[in-house]
């Protein structure tokens, strides 16, 4: 038997320096590819969401909205100030008498209607009012119901029970931009459940399309204060 010396039997560990150029390139390419795959996996992790895109404020004009075809119902304060009647669908000033900037109402009468208060030349009360809406004015079609006696139907959840994934910082940015852009055309703009919510008097779908185009899907949800019943 021939015994080899330790120097002859031990081989040095292979290093990149000792490798051929082609093998070094293969190992480096594999390492780069592994890093790219890892980054992609992180970016697609559950619960993550890309930042909302923005091509500028949504292009939308409330006066161009197609009004509902049939009857609708609106709930809120009906305020009659010296014969000028409004349906207050947004904020109401806590003054006495109260004040609001609502939808002008035609065909309203206080005859036979309970649940109202009067101060000076102002009369008001909380009601569910049936009527038609032409995009500017609300015309009463049926006797109103005191809001305390009205059995409302739960509105459809536009989020379908799914929580939004947009970051709080991005939601705040979009909320501020929409509040400025829509102004008084928006009854309310707020953040909740991972979305920016916008309520307007009536949206025929054009505002929802506009905010989707501006910020991407599932960032802003639009609701209408008036609800179709026909």
CSV table of N, CA and C in Angstrom, one decimal, residues 159-229:
chain,number,residue,atom,x,y,z
A,159,UNK,N,-67.9,47.9,-0.1
A,159,UNK,CA,-66.7,47.1,0.1
A,159,UNK,C,-66.9,45.6,0.2
A,160,UNK,N,-68.2,45.2,0.3
A,160,UNK,CA,-68.5,43.8,0.4
A,160,UNK,C,-67.8,43.1,1.6
A,161,UNK,N,-67.7,43.9,2.6
A,161,UNK,CA,-67.1,43.4,3.9
A,161,UNK,C,-65.6,43.2,3.9
A,162,UNK,N,-64.9,43.6,2.8
A,162,UNK,CA,-63.5,43.4,2.7
A,162,UNK,C,-62.8,44.7,3.1
A,163,UNK,N,-61.8,44.5,4.0
A,163,UNK,CA,-61.0,45.7,4.5
A,163,UNK,C,-60.1,46.2,3.4
A,164,UNK,N,-59.9,47.5,3.3
A,164,UNK,CA,-58.9,48.0,2.3
A,164,UNK,C,-57.5,47.9,2.8
A,165,UNK,N,-56.6,48.0,1.9
A,165,UNK,CA,-55.2,47.7,2.2
A,165,UNK,C,-54.3,49.0,2.0
A,166,UNK,N,-54.9,50.1,1.6
A,166,UNK,CA,-54.1,51.3,1.4
A,166,UNK,C,-53.6,51.8,2.7
A,167,UNK,N,-52.3,52.3,2.7
A,167,UNK,CA,-51.7,52.8,4.0
A,167,UNK,C,-52.4,54.1,4.5
A,168,UNK,N,-52.3,54.3,5.8
A,168,UNK,CA,-53.0,55.4,6.4
A,168,UNK,C,-52.4,56.7,5.8
A,169,UNK,N,-51.2,56.8,5.5
A,169,UNK,CA,-50.6,58.0,5.0
A,169,UNK,C,-51.2,58.3,3.6
A,170,UNK,N,-51.3,57.3,2.8
A,170,UNK,CA,-51.9,57.5,1.4
A,170,UNK,C,-53.4,57.8,1.5
A,171,UNK,N,-54.1,57.2,2.4
A,171,UNK,CA,-55.5,57.6,2.6
A,171,UNK,C,-55.7,59.0,3.0
A,172,UNK,N,-54.8,59.5,3.9
A,172,UNK,CA,-54.9,60.9,4.3
A,172,UNK,C,-54.6,61.8,3.2
A,173,UNK,N,-53.7,61.5,2.3
A,173,UNK,CA,-53.3,62.3,1.2
A,173,UNK,C,-54.5,62.4,0.2
A,174,UNK,N,-55.1,61.2,-0.1
A,174,UNK,CA,-56.2,61.2,-1.0
A,174,UNK,C,-57.4,61.9,-0.5
A,175,UNK,N,-57.7,61.7,0.8
A,175,UNK,CA,-58.8,62.4,1.5
A,175,UNK,C,-58.6,63.9,1.4
A,176,UNK,N,-57.4,64.5,1.6
A,176,UNK,CA,-57.2,65.9,1.6
A,176,UNK,C,-57.4,66.4,0.1
A,177,UNK,N,-56.9,65.6,-0.8
A,177,UNK,CA,-57.0,66.1,-2.2
A,177,UNK,C,-58.5,66.1,-2.7
A,178,UNK,N,-59.3,65.0,-2.3
A,178,UNK,CA,-60.7,65.0,-2.7
A,178,UNK,C,-61.5,66.1,-2.0
A,179,UNK,N,-61.2,66.3,-0.7
A,179,UNK,CA,-61.9,67.4,0.0
A,179,UNK,C,-61.7,68.7,-0.7
A,180,UNK,N,-60.5,69.0,-1.2
A,180,UNK,CA,-60.2,70.2,-1.9
A,180,UNK,C,-60.9,70.3,-3.3
A,181,UNK,N,-60.8,69.1,-4.0
A,181,UNK,CA,-61.3,69.1,-5.4
A,181,UNK,C,-62.8,69.1,-5.4
A,182,UNK,N,-63.5,68.4,-4.6
A,182,UNK,CA,-64.9,68.3,-4.7
A,182,UNK,C,-65.6,69.4,-4.0
A,183,UNK,N,-65.0,70.0,-2.9
A,183,UNK,CA,-65.6,71.1,-2.2
A,183,UNK,C,-67.0,70.8,-1.7
A,184,UNK,N,-67.9,71.7,-1.9
A,184,UNK,CA,-69.3,71.5,-1.4
A,184,UNK,C,-70.1,70.4,-2.2
A,185,UNK,N,-69.5,69.9,-3.3
A,185,UNK,CA,-70.2,68.8,-4.0
A,185,UNK,C,-70.2,67.5,-3.2
A,186,UNK,N,-69.2,67.4,-2.3
A,186,UNK,CA,-69.1,66.3,-1.4
A,186,UNK,C,-69.8,66.6,-0.1
A,187,UNK,N,-70.8,65.8,0.3
A,187,UNK,CA,-71.4,66.0,1.6
A,187,UNK,C,-70.5,65.6,2.8
A,188,UNK,N,-69.6,64.6,2.5
A,188,UNK,CA,-68.7,64.2,3.5
A,188,UNK,C,-67.6,63.4,2.9
A,189,UNK,N,-66.4,63.5,3.4
A,189,UNK,CA,-65.2,62.7,3.0
A,189,UNK,C,-64.5,62.3,4.2
A,190,UNK,N,-64.3,61.0,4.4
A,190,UNK,CA,-63.7,60.4,5.6
A,190,UNK,C,-62.9,59.1,5.2
A,191,UNK,N,-62.1,58.7,6.2
A,191,UNK,CA,-61.4,57.4,6.0
A,191,UNK,C,-62.0,56.4,7.0
A,192,UNK,N,-62.1,55.2,6.6
A,192,UNK,CA,-62.7,54.1,7.4
A,192,UNK,C,-62.4,52.7,6.8
A,193,UNK,N,-62.0,51.8,7.6
A,193,UNK,CA,-61.8,50.4,7.1
A,193,UNK,C,-60.8,50.3,5.9
A,194,UNK,N,-59.9,51.2,5.9
A,194,UNK,CA,-58.8,51.1,4.8
A,194,UNK,C,-59.2,51.7,3.5
A,195,UNK,N,-60.3,52.5,3.5
A,195,UNK,CA,-60.7,53.2,2.3
A,195,UNK,C,-60.9,54.7,2.6
A,196,UNK,N,-60.9,55.5,1.5
A,196,UNK,CA,-61.5,56.9,1.6
A,196,UNK,C,-62.9,56.8,1.1
A,197,UNK,N,-63.8,57.3,1.9
A,197,UNK,CA,-65.3,57.3,1.6
A,197,UNK,C,-65.7,58.7,1.2
A,198,UNK,N,-66.5,58.8,0.2
A,198,UNK,CA,-67.0,60.0,-0.3
A,198,UNK,C,-68.6,59.9,-0.4
A,199,UNK,N,-69.3,60.8,0.2
A,199,UNK,CA,-70.8,60.8,0.0
A,199,UNK,C,-71.2,62.0,-0.7
A,200,UNK,N,-72.0,61.9,-1.8
A,200,UNK,CA,-72.5,63.0,-2.5
A,200,UNK,C,-74.0,62.8,-2.5
A,201,UNK,N,-74.7,63.9,-3.0
A,201,UNK,CA,-76.2,63.8,-3.1
A,201,UNK,C,-76.6,62.6,-4.0
A,202,UNK,N,-76.0,62.6,-5.2
A,202,UNK,CA,-76.3,61.5,-6.1
A,202,UNK,C,-75.1,61.2,-7.0
A,203,UNK,N,-74.8,60.0,-7.2
A,203,UNK,CA,-73.7,59.6,-8.1
A,203,UNK,C,-74.3,58.5,-9.1
A,204,UNK,N,-74.2,58.8,-10.3
A,204,UNK,CA,-74.7,57.9,-11.3
A,204,UNK,C,-73.6,56.8,-11.7
A,205,UNK,N,-72.5,56.8,-11.0
A,205,UNK,CA,-71.4,56.0,-11.2
A,205,UNK,C,-70.2,56.7,-11.8
A,206,UNK,N,-70.5,57.9,-12.3
A,206,UNK,CA,-69.4,58.7,-13.0
A,206,UNK,C,-68.3,59.1,-12.0
A,207,UNK,N,-68.7,59.5,-10.8
A,207,UNK,CA,-67.7,59.9,-9.8
A,207,UNK,C,-66.9,58.7,-9.4
A,208,UNK,N,-67.5,57.5,-9.2
A,208,UNK,CA,-66.7,56.3,-8.8
A,208,UNK,C,-65.7,56.0,-9.9
A,209,UNK,N,-66.2,56.1,-11.2
A,209,UNK,CA,-65.3,55.8,-12.3
A,209,UNK,C,-64.1,56.8,-12.3
A,210,UNK,N,-64.4,58.1,-12.0
A,210,UNK,CA,-63.4,59.1,-12.0
A,210,UNK,C,-62.3,58.9,-10.9
A,211,UNK,N,-62.7,58.6,-9.7
A,211,UNK,CA,-61.8,58.3,-8.6
A,211,UNK,C,-61.0,57.1,-8.9
A,212,UNK,N,-61.6,56.1,-9.5
A,212,UNK,CA,-60.9,54.8,-9.8
A,212,UNK,C,-59.8,55.1,-10.9
A,213,UNK,N,-60.1,56.0,-11.8
A,213,UNK,CA,-59.1,56.4,-12.8
A,213,UNK,C,-58.0,57.2,-12.2
A,214,UNK,N,-58.3,58.0,-11.2
A,214,UNK,CA,-57.3,58.9,-10.6
A,214,UNK,C,-56.4,58.2,-9.6
A,215,UNK,N,-57.0,57.2,-8.8
A,215,UNK,CA,-56.2,56.7,-7.7
A,215,UNK,C,-56.1,55.1,-7.8
A,216,UNK,N,-56.8,54.5,-8.7
A,216,UNK,CA,-56.8,53.0,-8.8
A,216,UNK,C,-58.0,52.5,-8.1
A,217,UNK,N,-58.2,51.2,-8.4
A,217,UNK,CA,-59.4,50.5,-7.8
A,217,UNK,C,-59.2,50.3,-6.3
A,218,UNK,N,-60.3,50.2,-5.6
A,218,UNK,CA,-60.3,49.9,-4.1
A,218,UNK,C,-59.6,50.8,-3.3
A,219,UNK,N,-59.5,52.1,-3.6
A,219,UNK,CA,-58.9,53.1,-2.8
A,219,UNK,C,-60.0,54.1,-2.3
A,220,UNK,N,-60.9,54.5,-3.2
A,220,UNK,CA,-62.0,55.4,-2.8
A,220,UNK,C,-63.3,54.7,-3.1
A,221,UNK,N,-64.3,54.8,-2.1
A,221,UNK,CA,-65.6,54.3,-2.3
A,221,UNK,C,-66.6,55.5,-2.3
A,222,UNK,N,-67.5,55.5,-3.2
A,222,UNK,CA,-68.5,56.6,-3.3
A,222,UNK,C,-69.9,56.1,-3.0
A,223,UNK,N,-70.6,56.9,-2.2
A,223,UNK,CA,-72.0,56.5,-1.9
A,223,UNK,C,-72.9,57.7,-2.1
A,224,UNK,N,-74.2,57.4,-2.4
A,224,UNK,CA,-75.1,58.5,-2.6
A,224,UNK,C,-76.1,58.6,-1.4
A,225,UNK,N,-76.3,59.9,-1.0
A,225,UNK,CA,-77.3,60.1,0.1
A,225,UNK,C,-78.7,59.7,-0.3
A,226,UNK,N,-79.0,59.9,-1.6
A,226,UNK,CA,-80.4,59.6,-2.0
A,226,UNK,C,-80.3,58.1,-2.5
A,227,UNK,N,-81.4,57.4,-2.1
A,227,UNK,CA,-81.4,55.9,-2.5
A,227,UNK,C,-82.6,55.7,-3.4
A,228,UNK,N,-82.4,54.9,-4.5
A,228,UNK,CA,-83.5,54.6,-5.4
A,228,UNK,C,-84.4,53.6,-4.7
A,229,UNK,N,-85.7,53.8,-5.0
A,229,UNK,CA,-86.8,52.9,-4.5
A,229,UNK,C,-87.7,52.4,-5.6
